Amino acid sequence: MKATGIVRRIDDLGRVVIPKEIRRTLRLREGTPLEIFTDREGEIILKKYSPMVELTAFASQYAEAMAQSTGLMVCITDRDQVIAVAGGPKKDVIQKPISRQLENAINERETVMASKDDKNFFPMTSDEIEGITAMVMAPIICEGDAIGSVALLSRDPKAKLSDPELRQVATAAGFLGRQMEG
């Protein structure tokens, strides 16, 4: 654990304010769910809660099936990081933080289809995945909340992803969203 040197008092309602710098660094926004843990030494640990973590194994299997059927790289994310990868370099991508642009697209519930040359093309992760030339992405919606995304990525320089790929990611995102509800 890393000490920040910041001390806060509990108010009369039992609340503690998380400093703005920490909220910005950890991408905590109003309404972000936090899980609370305690340990034997009396420490209280707040951890961002991701409902998608419960689906990680299932999402990995789904990504594998999509990658096999499309021949493309598949990434499934929660609101913070990549939770499943298939059809590409897993170790370079898995658990990497998502890019700000992807985070914004998820929050805005935007479906994106773009080639490298398009103005609406953006990297999936904060470190760009090498060689990606085209993408199609759909947000995962669960009980009205945007909780992640499904994306197909191509490394083919001539790739032009179109409506069939868009329908595939939309179907996958809808399916994963319903799995979370169930």
mmCIF file of C-alpha atoms in Angstrom:
data_model
loop_
_atom_site.group_PDB
_atom_site.id
_atom_site.type_symbol
_atom_site.label_atom_id
_atom_site.label_comp_id
_atom_site.label_asym_id
_atom_site.label_seq_id
_atom_site.Cartn_x
_atom_site.Cartn_y
_atom_site.Cartn_z
ATOM 1 C CA MET A 1 0.000 0.000 0.000
ATOM 2 C CA LYS A 2 1.239 3.487 -0.848
ATOM 3 C CA ALA A 3 0.933 6.325 1.698
ATOM 4 C CA THR A 4 -0.390 9.604 0.282
ATOM 5 C CA GLY A 5 0.162 11.797 3.341
ATOM 6 C CA ILE A 6 -3.462 12.965 3.094
ATOM 7 C CA VAL A 7 -5.594 12.804 6.241
ATOM 8 C CA ARG A 8 -9.388 13.204 6.276
ATOM 9 C CA ARG A 9 -11.835 13.225 9.174
ATOM 10 C CA ILE A 10 -15.154 11.359 9.296
ATOM 11 C CA ASP A 11 -18.087 13.798 9.399
ATOM 12 C CA ASP A 12 -21.163 13.491 11.651
ATOM 13 C CA LEU A 13 -22.905 11.340 9.004
ATOM 14 C CA GLY A 14 -19.976 8.885 8.800
ATOM 15 C CA ARG A 15 -18.715 10.187 5.445
ATOM 16 C CA VAL A 16 -15.116 10.600 4.314
ATOM 17 C CA VAL A 17 -14.186 12.735 1.302
ATOM 18 C CA ILE A 18 -11.793 11.111 -1.170
ATOM 19 C CA PRO A 19 -9.469 13.890 -2.397
ATOM 20 C CA LYS A 20 -9.977 15.112 -5.953
ATOM 21 C CA GLU A 21 -6.426 14.147 -7.035
ATOM 22 C CA ILE A 22 -7.011 10.538 -5.969
ATOM 23 C CA ARG A 23 -10.479 10.440 -7.586
ATOM 24 C CA ARG A 24 -8.993 11.752 -10.842
ATOM 25 C CA THR A 25 -6.044 9.333 -10.791
ATOM 26 C CA LEU A 26 -8.272 6.318 -10.071
ATOM 27 C CA ARG A 27 -11.065 7.540 -12.392
ATOM 28 C CA LEU A 28 -13.614 7.671 -9.591
ATOM 29 C CA ARG A 29 -16.708 9.636 -10.549
ATOM 30 C CA GLU A 30 -19.897 10.411 -8.699
ATOM 31 C CA GLY A 31 -21.841 7.164 -8.515
ATOM 32 C CA THR A 32 -18.791 4.892 -8.965
ATOM 33 C CA PRO A 33 -19.471 1.768 -6.869
ATOM 34 C CA LEU A 34 -16.805 0.941 -4.288
ATOM 35 C CA GLU A 35 -16.339 -2.340 -2.472
ATOM 36 C CA ILE A 36 -15.303 -2.057 1.183
ATOM 37 C CA PHE A 37 -12.838 -4.486 2.751
ATOM 38 C CA THR A 38 -11.346 -4.611 6.240
ATOM 39 C CA ASP A 39 -8.393 -6.538 7.599
ATOM 40 C CA ARG A 40 -7.151 -7.657 11.012
ATOM 41 C CA GLU A 41 -4.891 -4.627 11.420
ATOM 42 C CA GLY A 42 -7.893 -2.278 11.288
ATOM 43 C CA GLU A 43 -7.321 -1.102 7.729
ATOM 44 C CA ILE A 44 -10.282 -0.162 5.562
ATOM 45 C CA ILE A 45 -9.702 -0.768 1.869
ATOM 46 C CA LEU A 46 -11.905 0.777 -0.813
ATOM 47 C CA LYS A 47 -11.765 -0.933 -4.189
ATOM 48 C CA LYS A 48 -13.597 0.005 -7.370
ATOM 49 C CA TYR A 49 -16.325 -2.544 -7.882
ATOM 50 C CA SER A 50 -16.753 -4.021 -11.347
ATOM 51 C CA PRO A 51 -19.715 -6.321 -11.869
ATOM 52 C CA MET A 52 -17.972 -7.572 -15.036
ATOM 53 C CA VAL A 53 -15.273 -9.296 -12.942
ATOM 54 C CA GLU A 54 -17.885 -11.944 -12.080
ATOM 55 C CA LEU A 55 -18.150 -12.685 -15.811
ATOM 56 C CA THR A 56 -14.418 -12.808 -16.597
ATOM 57 C CA ALA A 57 -14.217 -16.555 -17.252
ATOM 58 C CA PHE A 58 -17.436 -16.504 -19.276
ATOM 59 C CA ALA A 59 -16.322 -13.375 -21.194
ATOM 60 C CA SER A 60 -13.010 -15.090 -22.038
ATOM 61 C CA GLN A 61 -14.845 -18.087 -23.511
ATOM 62 C CA TYR A 62 -17.176 -15.804 -25.454
ATOM 63 C CA ALA A 63 -14.188 -13.813 -26.786
ATOM 64 C CA GLU A 64 -12.475 -17.059 -27.891
ATOM 65 C CA ALA A 65 -15.605 -18.154 -29.789
ATOM 66 C CA MET A 66 -15.927 -14.740 -31.472
ATOM 67 C CA ALA A 67 -12.242 -14.668 -32.430
ATOM 68 C CA GLN A 68 -12.493 -18.145 -33.975
ATOM 69 C CA SER A 69 -15.598 -17.283 -35.977
ATOM 70 C CA THR A 70 -14.400 -13.853 -37.183
ATOM 71 C CA GLY A 71 -10.637 -14.297 -37.421
ATOM 72 C CA LEU A 72 -10.319 -10.932 -35.659
ATOM 73 C CA MET A 73 -8.973 -9.873 -32.273
ATOM 74 C CA VAL A 74 -11.678 -9.556 -29.612
ATOM 75 C CA CYS A 75 -11.445 -7.385 -26.478
ATOM 76 C CA ILE A 76 -14.034 -7.281 -23.724
ATOM 77 C CA THR A 77 -13.676 -4.540 -21.115
ATOM 78 C CA ASP A 78 -15.301 -3.288 -17.985
ATOM 79 C CA ARG A 79 -15.312 0.481 -17.363
ATOM 80 C CA ASP A 80 -11.640 0.465 -16.341
ATOM 81 C CA GLN A 81 -9.642 -2.334 -17.957
ATOM 82 C CA VAL A 82 -9.562 -5.138 -20.503
ATOM 83 C CA ILE A 83 -10.986 -8.285 -18.851
ATOM 84 C CA ALA A 84 -10.876 -10.723 -21.803
ATOM 85 C CA VAL A 85 -8.828 -10.983 -25.016
ATOM 86 C CA ALA A 86 -8.779 -13.527 -27.829
ATOM 87 C CA GLY A 87 -7.216 -13.658 -31.272
ATOM 88 C CA GLY A 88 -4.290 -11.467 -30.305
ATOM 89 C CA PRO A 89 -1.488 -10.919 -27.792
ATOM 90 C CA LYS A 90 -3.206 -11.522 -24.448
ATOM 91 C CA LYS A 91 -0.278 -10.650 -22.209
ATOM 92 C CA ASP A 92 0.124 -7.239 -23.874
ATOM 93 C CA VAL A 93 -3.532 -6.305 -23.429
ATOM 94 C CA ILE A 94 -5.221 -8.167 -20.550
ATOM 95 C CA GLN A 95 -5.840 -6.005 -17.463
ATOM 96 C CA LYS A 96 -4.500 -2.898 -19.220
ATOM 97 C CA PRO A 97 -6.413 0.300 -18.410
ATOM 98 C CA ILE A 98 -8.806 1.358 -21.166
ATOM 99 C CA SER A 99 -8.165 4.626 -23.018
ATOM 100 C CA ARG A 100 -10.003 7.817 -22.060
ATOM 101 C CA GLN A 101 -11.656 7.792 -25.491
ATOM 102 C CA LEU A 102 -13.038 4.282 -24.923
ATOM 103 C CA GLU A 103 -14.166 5.246 -21.439
ATOM 104 C CA ASN A 104 -16.033 8.235 -22.925
ATOM 105 C CA ALA A 105 -17.611 6.086 -25.667
ATOM 106 C CA ILE A 106 -18.834 3.609 -23.019
ATOM 107 C CA ASN A 107 -20.220 6.433 -20.852
ATOM 108 C CA GLU A 108 -21.950 8.003 -23.862
ATOM 109 C CA ARG A 109 -23.217 4.546 -24.949
ATOM 110 C CA GLU A 110 -21.733 5.082 -28.401
ATOM 111 C CA THR A 111 -21.247 2.304 -30.907
ATOM 112 C CA VAL A 112 -18.069 2.961 -32.896
ATOM 113 C CA MET A 113 -16.937 1.665 -36.287
ATOM 114 C CA ALA A 114 -13.683 3.150 -37.559
ATOM 115 C CA SER A 115 -10.528 2.588 -39.575
ATOM 116 C CA LYS A 116 -7.105 3.925 -38.587
ATOM 117 C CA ASP A 117 -7.543 6.914 -40.933
ATOM 118 C CA ASP A 118 -10.945 7.967 -39.523
ATOM 119 C CA LYS A 119 -11.231 10.817 -37.047
ATOM 120 C CA ASN A 120 -13.340 8.712 -34.678
ATOM 121 C CA PHE A 121 -10.700 5.928 -34.445
ATOM 122 C CA PHE A 122 -9.159 5.618 -30.985
ATOM 123 C CA PRO A 123 -6.962 3.171 -29.077
ATOM 124 C CA MET A 124 -8.608 0.540 -26.844
ATOM 125 C CA THR A 125 -6.059 0.828 -24.058
ATOM 126 C CA SER A 126 -3.940 3.612 -22.617
ATOM 127 C CA ASP A 127 -1.000 1.926 -24.406
ATOM 128 C CA GLU A 128 -2.012 1.549 -28.038
ATOM 129 C CA ILE A 129 -2.208 -2.058 -29.254
ATOM 130 C CA GLU A 130 0.362 -2.324 -32.046
ATOM 131 C CA GLY A 131 -0.835 -2.792 -35.615
ATOM 132 C CA ILE A 132 -4.577 -2.243 -35.155
ATOM 133 C CA THR A 133 -6.015 -0.782 -38.370
ATOM 134 C CA ALA A 134 -9.788 -1.035 -37.842
ATOM 135 C CA MET A 135 -12.226 -1.490 -34.991
ATOM 136 C CA VAL A 136 -15.862 -1.868 -34.168
ATOM 137 C CA MET A 137 -17.065 -1.453 -30.568
ATOM 138 C CA ALA A 138 -20.379 -1.609 -28.711
ATOM 139 C CA PRO A 139 -21.064 -0.761 -25.061
ATOM 140 C CA ILE A 140 -22.366 -3.408 -22.651
ATOM 141 C CA ILE A 141 -25.535 -2.163 -20.946
ATOM 142 C CA CYS A 142 -26.859 -3.845 -17.797
ATOM 143 C CA GLU A 143 -30.014 -2.639 -16.056
ATOM 144 C CA GLY A 144 -29.640 0.734 -17.762
ATOM 145 C CA ASP A 145 -25.970 1.221 -16.791
ATOM 146 C CA ALA A 146 -23.043 1.148 -19.227
ATOM 147 C CA ILE A 147 -20.665 -1.366 -17.614
ATOM 148 C CA GLY A 148 -18.138 -2.211 -20.332
ATOM 149 C CA SER A 149 -17.613 -2.876 -24.032
ATOM 150 C CA VAL A 150 -17.040 -5.533 -26.676
ATOM 151 C CA ALA A 151 -14.727 -4.758 -29.592
ATOM 152 C CA LEU A 152 -13.500 -6.482 -32.737
ATOM 153 C CA LEU A 153 -10.070 -5.283 -33.892
ATOM 154 C CA SER A 154 -8.290 -5.931 -37.172
ATOM 155 C CA ARG A 155 -4.609 -5.849 -38.079
ATOM 156 C CA ASP A 156 -5.270 -6.136 -41.823
ATOM 157 C CA PRO A 157 -4.184 -2.843 -43.492
ATOM 158 C CA LYS A 158 -6.989 -3.216 -46.032
ATOM 159 C CA ALA A 159 -9.645 -4.052 -43.429
ATOM 160 C CA LYS A 160 -12.970 -2.267 -43.609
ATOM 161 C CA LEU A 161 -15.181 -3.564 -40.831
ATOM 162 C CA SER A 162 -18.868 -3.123 -41.628
ATOM 163 C CA ASP A 163 -22.423 -3.892 -40.541
ATOM 164 C CA PRO A 164 -21.990 -7.666 -39.998
ATOM 165 C CA GLU A 165 -19.157 -7.047 -37.503
ATOM 166 C CA LEU A 166 -21.149 -4.235 -35.918
ATOM 167 C CA ARG A 167 -24.110 -6.591 -35.444
ATOM 168 C CA GLN A 168 -21.778 -9.204 -33.910
ATOM 169 C CA VAL A 169 -20.393 -6.846 -31.254
ATOM 170 C CA ALA A 170 -23.854 -5.447 -30.551
ATOM 171 C CA THR A 171 -25.172 -9.000 -30.106
ATOM 172 C CA ALA A 172 -22.249 -9.932 -27.844
ATOM 173 C CA ALA A 173 -22.659 -6.744 -25.782
ATOM 174 C CA GLY A 174 -26.398 -7.346 -25.425
ATOM 175 C CA PHE A 175 -25.849 -10.962 -24.440
ATOM 176 C CA LEU A 176 -23.190 -10.117 -21.824
ATOM 177 C CA GLY A 177 -25.409 -7.348 -20.429
ATOM 178 C CA ARG A 178 -28.297 -9.802 -20.007
ATOM 179 C CA GLN A 179 -25.947 -12.346 -18.381
ATOM 180 C CA MET A 180 -25.099 -9.736 -15.763
ATOM 181 C CA GLU A 181 -28.787 -9.109 -15.073
ATOM 182 C CA GLY A 182 -29.513 -12.822 -14.608
#
